[in-house]
mmCIF file of C-alpha atoms in Angstrom:
data_model
loop_
_atom_site.group_PDB
_atom_site.id
_atom_site.type_symbol
_atom_site.label_atom_id
_atom_site.label_comp_id
_atom_site.label_asym_id
_atom_site.label_seq_id
_atom_site.Cartn_x
_atom_site.Cartn_y
_atom_site.Cartn_z
ATOM 1 C CA MET A 19 -82.203 127.926 -62.153
ATOM 2 C CA THR A 20 -82.176 126.679 -65.792
ATOM 3 C CA LYS A 21 -82.841 123.097 -66.902
ATOM 4 C CA PHE A 22 -79.109 122.704 -67.428
ATOM 5 C CA ASP A 23 -78.404 123.944 -63.973
ATOM 6 C CA GLU A 24 -80.831 121.373 -62.542
ATOM 7 C CA ALA A 25 -79.441 118.578 -64.747
ATOM 8 C CA THR A 26 -75.910 119.216 -63.393
ATOM 9 C CA GLN A 27 -76.845 119.892 -59.796
ATOM 10 C CA ALA A 28 -74.612 118.277 -57.136
ATOM 11 C CA ILE A 29 -76.099 118.024 -53.581
ATOM 12 C CA ARG A 30 -73.511 117.840 -50.763
ATOM 13 C CA ILE A 31 -73.928 114.821 -48.483
ATOM 14 C CA ASP A 32 -70.672 115.136 -46.516
ATOM 15 C CA GLU A 33 -67.289 116.773 -46.980
ATOM 16 C CA SER A 34 -66.291 114.405 -49.771
ATOM 17 C CA THR A 35 -69.537 113.085 -51.263
ATOM 18 C CA TYR A 36 -72.199 114.622 -53.513
ATOM 19 C CA ASP A 37 -75.454 113.115 -54.791
ATOM 20 C CA VAL A 38 -76.187 113.739 -58.509
ATOM 21 C CA CYS A 39 -78.875 112.548 -60.875
ATOM 22 C CA LEU A 40 -77.691 112.051 -64.451
ATOM 23 C CA ASP A 41 -80.219 113.459 -66.879
ATOM 24 C CA PRO A 42 -81.420 111.331 -69.843
ATOM 25 C CA GLY A 43 -81.757 114.553 -71.880
ATOM 26 C CA TYR A 44 -78.032 114.613 -72.595
ATOM 27 C CA SER A 45 -77.759 111.309 -74.429
ATOM 28 C CA ILE A 46 -75.884 110.858 -77.732
ATOM 29 C CA GLY A 47 -77.780 107.744 -78.729
ATOM 30 C CA GLY A 48 -77.261 105.704 -75.663
ATOM 31 C CA PRO A 49 -74.180 107.050 -73.880
ATOM 32 C CA LEU A 50 -74.398 110.337 -72.084
ATOM 33 C CA ASN A 51 -72.384 113.243 -73.557
ATOM 34 C CA GLY A 52 -68.949 113.522 -71.936
ATOM 35 C CA GLY A 53 -69.097 117.364 -71.641
ATOM 36 C CA TYR A 54 -72.269 117.020 -69.705
ATOM 37 C CA LEU A 55 -70.710 114.476 -67.362
ATOM 38 C CA MET A 56 -67.710 116.761 -66.804
ATOM 39 C CA ALA A 57 -70.099 119.565 -65.910
ATOM 40 C CA VAL A 58 -71.717 117.393 -63.233
ATOM 41 C CA ILE A 59 -68.355 116.598 -61.713
ATOM 42 C CA LEU A 60 -67.270 120.216 -61.765
ATOM 43 C CA ARG A 61 -70.356 121.351 -59.821
ATOM 44 C CA ALA A 62 -69.202 119.181 -56.913
ATOM 45 C CA VAL A 63 -65.488 120.079 -57.244
ATOM 46 C CA VAL A 64 -66.096 123.853 -57.245
ATOM 47 C CA ASP A 65 -68.477 123.571 -54.336
ATOM 48 C CA ALA A 66 -65.789 121.805 -52.313
ATOM 49 C CA SER A 67 -63.017 124.184 -53.427
ATOM 50 C CA PRO A 68 -62.002 127.529 -51.889
ATOM 51 C CA HIS A 69 -61.810 128.896 -55.486
ATOM 52 C CA GLU A 70 -64.535 129.707 -57.932
ATOM 53 C CA HIS A 71 -63.460 128.525 -61.311
ATOM 54 C CA PRO A 72 -62.377 125.169 -62.821
ATOM 55 C CA VAL A 73 -59.328 126.346 -64.848
ATOM 56 C CA SER A 74 -58.019 122.895 -65.807
ATOM 57 C CA THR A 75 -59.808 119.580 -65.980
ATOM 58 C CA THR A 76 -58.509 116.186 -67.119
ATOM 59 C CA THR A 77 -60.966 113.399 -67.298
ATOM 60 C CA GLN A 78 -60.627 109.663 -68.081
ATOM 61 C CA PHE A 79 -63.802 108.040 -69.321
ATOM 62 C CA LEU A 80 -63.662 104.610 -67.784
ATOM 63 C CA ARG A 81 -67.191 103.518 -68.529
ATOM 64 C CA SER A 82 -70.451 104.891 -69.814
ATOM 65 C CA PRO A 83 -72.777 105.715 -66.933
ATOM 66 C CA ARG A 84 -76.521 105.424 -67.475
ATOM 67 C CA PRO A 85 -79.082 108.125 -66.565
ATOM 68 C CA GLY A 86 -80.172 108.095 -62.943
ATOM 69 C CA PRO A 87 -78.695 108.403 -59.514
ATOM 70 C CA ALA A 88 -74.887 108.588 -59.022
ATOM 71 C CA LYS A 89 -72.398 110.159 -56.740
ATOM 72 C CA VAL A 90 -69.343 112.461 -57.125
ATOM 73 C CA VAL A 91 -66.571 111.693 -54.589
ATOM 74 C CA VAL A 92 -64.013 114.422 -54.206
ATOM 75 C CA GLU A 93 -60.560 114.363 -52.664
ATOM 76 C CA GLN A 94 -58.714 117.618 -51.912
ATOM 77 C CA VAL A 95 -55.069 117.075 -52.955
ATOM 78 C CA LYS A 96 -53.783 120.590 -52.145
ATOM 79 C CA ALA A 97 -55.308 123.975 -51.564
ATOM 80 C CA GLY A 98 -53.420 127.186 -51.770
ATOM 81 C CA GLY A 99 -54.088 130.935 -52.189
ATOM 82 C CA THR A 100 -53.775 130.784 -55.964
ATOM 83 C CA ALA A 101 -55.018 127.294 -56.912
ATOM 84 C CA ALA A 102 -56.492 124.174 -55.418
ATOM 85 C CA PHE A 103 -56.060 120.635 -56.799
ATOM 86 C CA THR A 104 -58.853 118.035 -56.488
ATOM 87 C CA ARG A 105 -59.337 114.415 -57.548
ATOM 88 C CA ALA A 106 -62.924 113.513 -58.323
ATOM 89 C CA ARG A 107 -64.742 110.296 -59.291
ATOM 90 C CA LEU A 108 -68.224 109.857 -60.754
ATOM 91 C CA VAL A 109 -69.536 106.678 -59.133
ATOM 92 C CA GLN A 110 -72.586 104.634 -60.022
ATOM 93 C CA ASP A 111 -73.497 101.331 -58.314
ATOM 94 C CA ASP A 112 -70.249 101.599 -56.345
ATOM 95 C CA VAL A 113 -68.198 101.507 -59.559
ATOM 96 C CA ALA A 114 -66.151 104.485 -60.814
ATOM 97 C CA GLN A 115 -67.381 105.638 -64.184
ATOM 98 C CA LEU A 116 -65.139 108.747 -64.729
ATOM 99 C CA GLU A 117 -62.030 109.951 -62.995
ATOM 100 C CA ALA A 118 -60.945 113.570 -63.008
ATOM 101 C CA LEU A 119 -58.102 115.822 -61.805
ATOM 102 C CA VAL A 120 -59.354 119.402 -61.518
ATOM 103 C CA THR A 121 -57.401 122.597 -60.786
ATOM 104 C CA THR A 122 -59.549 125.497 -59.482
ATOM 105 C CA ALA A 123 -58.622 129.146 -59.269
ATOM 106 C CA THR A 124 -60.396 132.502 -59.238
ATOM 107 C CA LEU A 125 -60.300 134.299 -62.603
ATOM 108 C CA THR A 126 -60.698 138.046 -62.964
ATOM 109 C CA ALA A 127 -61.720 140.213 -65.919
ATOM 110 C CA VAL A 128 -58.236 141.533 -66.732
ATOM 111 C CA GLU A 129 -56.979 142.478 -70.221
ATOM 112 C CA PRO A 130 -54.700 139.814 -71.684
ATOM 113 C CA LEU A 131 -50.990 140.609 -72.165
ATOM 114 C CA TYR A 132 -51.075 138.707 -75.470
ATOM 115 C CA ALA A 133 -53.950 137.172 -77.413
ATOM 116 C CA GLU A 134 -54.098 135.567 -80.816
ATOM 117 C CA GLU A 135 -56.958 135.954 -83.257
ATOM 118 C CA PRO A 136 -59.018 132.868 -84.311
ATOM 119 C CA GLY A 137 -57.228 130.859 -86.903
ATOM 120 C CA VAL A 138 -60.362 130.327 -88.964
ATOM 121 C CA ALA A 139 -62.936 133.055 -90.021
ATOM 122 C CA MET A 140 -66.477 131.814 -89.518
ATOM 123 C CA PRO A 141 -69.388 132.937 -91.724
ATOM 124 C CA ALA A 142 -72.158 134.919 -90.084
ATOM 125 C CA VAL A 143 -74.564 132.996 -87.886
ATOM 126 C CA ASP A 144 -77.394 133.295 -90.493
ATOM 127 C CA GLU A 145 -75.085 131.832 -93.165
ATOM 128 C CA CYS A 146 -74.551 128.738 -91.100
ATOM 129 C CA VAL A 147 -76.914 125.753 -90.963
ATOM 130 C CA ARG A 148 -78.538 123.389 -88.477
ATOM 131 C CA LEU A 149 -78.213 119.661 -88.537
ATOM 132 C CA PRO A 150 -81.491 117.855 -89.196
ATOM 133 C CA ASP A 151 -83.354 116.810 -86.086
ATOM 134 C CA PRO A 152 -82.460 113.204 -85.151
ATOM 135 C CA ARG A 153 -85.075 110.478 -85.489
ATOM 136 C CA PRO A 154 -86.935 109.903 -82.178
ATOM 137 C CA GLU A 155 -85.805 106.229 -82.153
ATOM 138 C CA SER A 156 -82.117 107.249 -82.341
ATOM 139 C CA GLY A 157 -82.030 108.242 -78.630
ATOM 140 C CA MET A 158 -80.146 111.413 -79.504
ATOM 141 C CA THR A 159 -81.658 113.759 -76.896
ATOM 142 C CA LEU A 160 -78.648 116.061 -76.564
ATOM 143 C CA ASN A 161 -79.561 118.113 -79.679
ATOM 144 C CA ALA A 162 -82.687 119.425 -77.984
ATOM 145 C CA GLN A 163 -80.647 120.977 -75.181
ATOM 146 C CA MET A 164 -78.545 123.285 -77.379
ATOM 147 C CA GLU A 165 -78.640 125.324 -80.563
ATOM 148 C CA MET A 166 -75.798 124.886 -83.077
ATOM 149 C CA ARG A 167 -75.222 126.543 -86.458
ATOM 150 C CA PHE A 168 -72.536 124.819 -88.504
ATOM 151 C CA ASP A 169 -70.010 126.104 -91.000
ATOM 152 C CA PRO A 170 -71.458 124.343 -94.166
ATOM 153 C CA PRO A 171 -68.284 122.698 -95.465
ATOM 154 C CA THR A 172 -67.635 120.925 -92.196
ATOM 155 C CA ILE A 173 -70.897 118.986 -92.332
ATOM 156 C CA GLY A 174 -70.535 117.758 -95.934
ATOM 157 C CA TRP A 175 -70.254 114.309 -94.445
ATOM 158 C CA LEU A 176 -74.006 114.433 -93.898
ATOM 159 C CA ASN A 177 -74.620 114.256 -97.660
ATOM 160 C CA GLY A 178 -71.735 111.979 -98.515
ATOM 161 C CA ALA A 179 -69.254 114.752 -99.265
ATOM 162 C CA PRO A 180 -66.797 115.004 -96.388
ATOM 163 C CA THR A 181 -63.895 117.430 -96.756
ATOM 164 C CA GLY A 182 -61.401 114.643 -96.060
ATOM 165 C CA ARG A 183 -59.918 116.658 -93.122
ATOM 166 C CA PRO A 184 -60.735 116.164 -89.424
ATOM 167 C CA GLU A 185 -62.619 119.396 -88.684
ATOM 168 C CA ALA A 186 -65.876 120.778 -87.264
ATOM 169 C CA ARG A 187 -66.901 124.356 -86.758
ATOM 170 C CA ALA A 188 -70.096 125.821 -85.293
ATOM 171 C CA TYR A 189 -71.823 128.491 -83.262
ATOM 172 C CA PHE A 190 -73.179 127.209 -79.970
ATOM 173 C CA ARG A 191 -75.621 128.291 -77.283
ATOM 174 C CA MET A 192 -78.045 126.625 -74.882
ATOM 175 C CA ALA A 193 -81.567 126.099 -76.200
ATOM 176 C CA GLU A 194 -82.995 127.589 -73.018
ATOM 177 C CA PRO A 195 -81.784 131.225 -72.695
ATOM 178 C CA GLN A 196 -78.717 131.108 -70.481
ATOM 179 C CA ASP A 197 -75.476 133.112 -70.375
ATOM 180 C CA PRO A 198 -72.540 130.832 -70.872
ATOM 181 C CA ASP A 199 -70.525 129.981 -67.726
ATOM 182 C CA PRO A 200 -67.753 127.476 -66.944
ATOM 183 C CA TYR A 201 -70.242 124.578 -66.759
ATOM 184 C CA VAL A 202 -71.744 125.466 -70.184
ATOM 185 C CA LEU A 203 -68.183 125.583 -71.501
ATOM 186 C CA ALA A 204 -67.608 122.053 -70.195
ATOM 187 C CA LEU A 205 -70.498 120.983 -72.376
ATOM 188 C CA ALA A 206 -69.428 123.107 -75.337
ATOM 189 C CA VAL A 207 -65.914 121.636 -75.655
ATOM 190 C CA ASP A 208 -67.540 118.216 -76.335
ATOM 191 C CA ALA A 209 -70.553 119.341 -78.266
ATOM 192 C CA LEU A 210 -69.269 119.111 -81.850
ATOM 193 C CA PRO A 211 -69.746 116.003 -83.940
ATOM 194 C CA PRO A 212 -66.500 114.008 -83.826
ATOM 195 C CA VAL A 213 -64.003 115.696 -86.229
ATOM 196 C CA VAL A 214 -63.386 112.305 -87.883
ATOM 197 C CA PHE A 215 -66.829 112.536 -89.471
ATOM 198 C CA SER A 216 -65.442 115.195 -91.804
ATOM 199 C CA ALA A 217 -62.611 112.879 -92.625
ATOM 200 C CA GLY A 218 -65.099 110.282 -93.847
ATOM 201 C CA LEU A 219 -65.315 108.098 -90.706
ATOM 202 C CA ARG A 220 -68.734 107.681 -89.027
ATOM 203 C CA GLY A 221 -70.086 106.013 -85.965
ATOM 204 C CA TRP A 222 -69.939 106.432 -82.174
ATOM 205 C CA ALA A 223 -66.427 107.651 -81.343
ATOM 206 C CA PRO A 224 -65.970 107.141 -77.578
ATOM 207 C CA THR A 225 -63.720 109.681 -75.762
ATOM 208 C CA VAL A 226 -61.028 107.981 -73.665
ATOM 209 C CA ASP A 227 -59.306 111.079 -72.207
ATOM 210 C CA LEU A 228 -60.245 114.784 -72.384
ATOM 211 C CA THR A 229 -58.380 117.754 -70.999
ATOM 212 C CA TRP A 230 -59.764 121.304 -71.156
ATOM 213 C CA HIS A 231 -58.745 124.708 -69.908
ATOM 214 C CA LEU A 232 -60.979 127.634 -68.896
ATOM 215 C CA ARG A 233 -59.075 130.710 -70.071
ATOM 216 C CA ALA A 234 -61.608 133.463 -69.323
ATOM 217 C CA LEU A 235 -65.176 133.957 -68.172
ATOM 218 C CA PRO A 236 -67.317 134.172 -71.330
ATOM 219 C CA ALA A 237 -69.431 137.130 -72.405
ATOM 220 C CA PRO A 238 -73.132 136.565 -73.030
ATOM 221 C CA GLY A 239 -74.188 135.420 -76.497
ATOM 222 C CA TRP A 240 -73.140 132.783 -79.049
ATOM 223 C CA LEU A 241 -69.979 130.846 -78.523
ATOM 224 C CA THR A 242 -67.872 129.865 -81.583
ATOM 225 C CA LEU A 243 -66.447 126.299 -81.544
ATOM 226 C CA LEU A 244 -63.465 125.559 -83.799
ATOM 227 C CA GLY A 245 -62.479 121.906 -83.878
ATOM 228 C CA GLY A 246 -59.760 120.015 -85.669
ATOM 229 C CA GLY A 247 -57.441 116.992 -85.428
ATOM 230 C CA ARG A 248 -53.835 116.205 -86.256
ATOM 231 C CA LEU A 249 -53.638 112.461 -86.603
ATOM 232 C CA ILE A 250 -55.973 109.505 -87.280
ATOM 233 C CA ALA A 251 -54.124 106.199 -86.950
ATOM 234 C CA ASP A 252 -54.443 102.699 -85.615
ATOM 235 C CA GLY A 253 -58.093 103.223 -84.526
ATOM 236 C CA TRP A 254 -57.327 106.410 -82.553
ATOM 237 C CA PHE A 255 -57.778 110.123 -83.259
ATOM 238 C CA ASP A 256 -57.179 113.400 -81.457
ATOM 239 C CA GLU A 257 -59.538 116.330 -81.389
ATOM 240 C CA GLU A 258 -58.710 119.888 -80.398
ATOM 241 C CA VAL A 259 -61.412 122.540 -79.758
ATOM 242 C CA GLU A 260 -61.145 126.241 -79.251
ATOM 243 C CA VAL A 261 -64.109 128.204 -77.775
ATOM 244 C CA TRP A 262 -64.367 131.874 -78.549
ATOM 245 C CA ASP A 263 -66.995 134.105 -76.970
ATOM 246 C CA SER A 264 -69.162 136.896 -78.517
ATOM 247 C CA ALA A 265 -66.525 139.455 -77.569
ATOM 248 C CA GLY A 266 -63.942 137.614 -79.724
ATOM 249 C CA ARG A 267 -61.941 136.229 -76.724
ATOM 250 C CA LEU A 268 -60.561 132.730 -76.391
ATOM 251 C CA VAL A 269 -62.390 131.392 -73.309
ATOM 252 C CA ALA A 270 -61.704 127.595 -73.454
ATOM 253 C CA GLN A 271 -59.434 125.110 -75.109
ATOM 254 C CA SER A 272 -59.584 121.337 -75.146
ATOM 255 C CA ARG A 273 -57.814 118.269 -76.475
ATOM 256 C CA GLN A 274 -59.167 114.753 -76.362
ATOM 257 C CA LEU A 275 -58.037 111.323 -77.421
ATOM 258 C CA ALA A 276 -60.787 109.059 -78.766
ATOM 259 C CA ARG A 277 -61.463 105.857 -80.650
ATOM 260 C CA VAL A 278 -62.393 106.027 -84.322
ATOM 261 C CA GLY A 279 -66.198 105.561 -84.730
ATOM 262 C CA ARG A 280 -67.755 102.198 -84.284
ATOM 263 C CA GLY A 281 -71.231 101.052 -85.324
#
């Protein structure tokens, strides 16, 4: 079991309740990363489901839970031979922090009938760059859990030269050797810096709603994250992320609605 597996572990208490312990190692400067929190919920949902894989997850981020004990409460809405539908809540101190609706199914390694190529060509991994390590006092512990190599133009905001477009692109893998799986993908779809950084807007950009789809089980190796946005207006922005595996297959897609950065 890897550190990430331990950090997302869900222990069954009864048919609808799981104990979890939210790990402080996935903080983004105070709040815990949303992808990490989704992975915690999905551990419980999949354990309670007759199917193996979370193919569609929609999550509302009601509050920001703190590290420490919490519970995942699951409710089976419908279960069939092809798919099962589950409502899940992440609860801390008897208050719902996140609400999710998850569809589970069992994916197989079949060849796609149709598949597009990535819309953006990434440089080689060794031509991409790391972000500087965050200052210890920043509380940004998430960076230590993963390795990311960024397409240089998309982090021009770091030196005061944003591209002016909402975009982010990077290679991703866990810091501890681990083949990517659906739970790693849940983290990956929310691992990029907010795409509004590249549009010149900085600060904590809290996610309000995030939907992601698992399209295929990923091959071992680096994942490629391609992020972009379509509209920034009235204090809100959208962010879409595609995740491609080392075999060049689209393995996950996400879209989130978030608030423009504050503070």
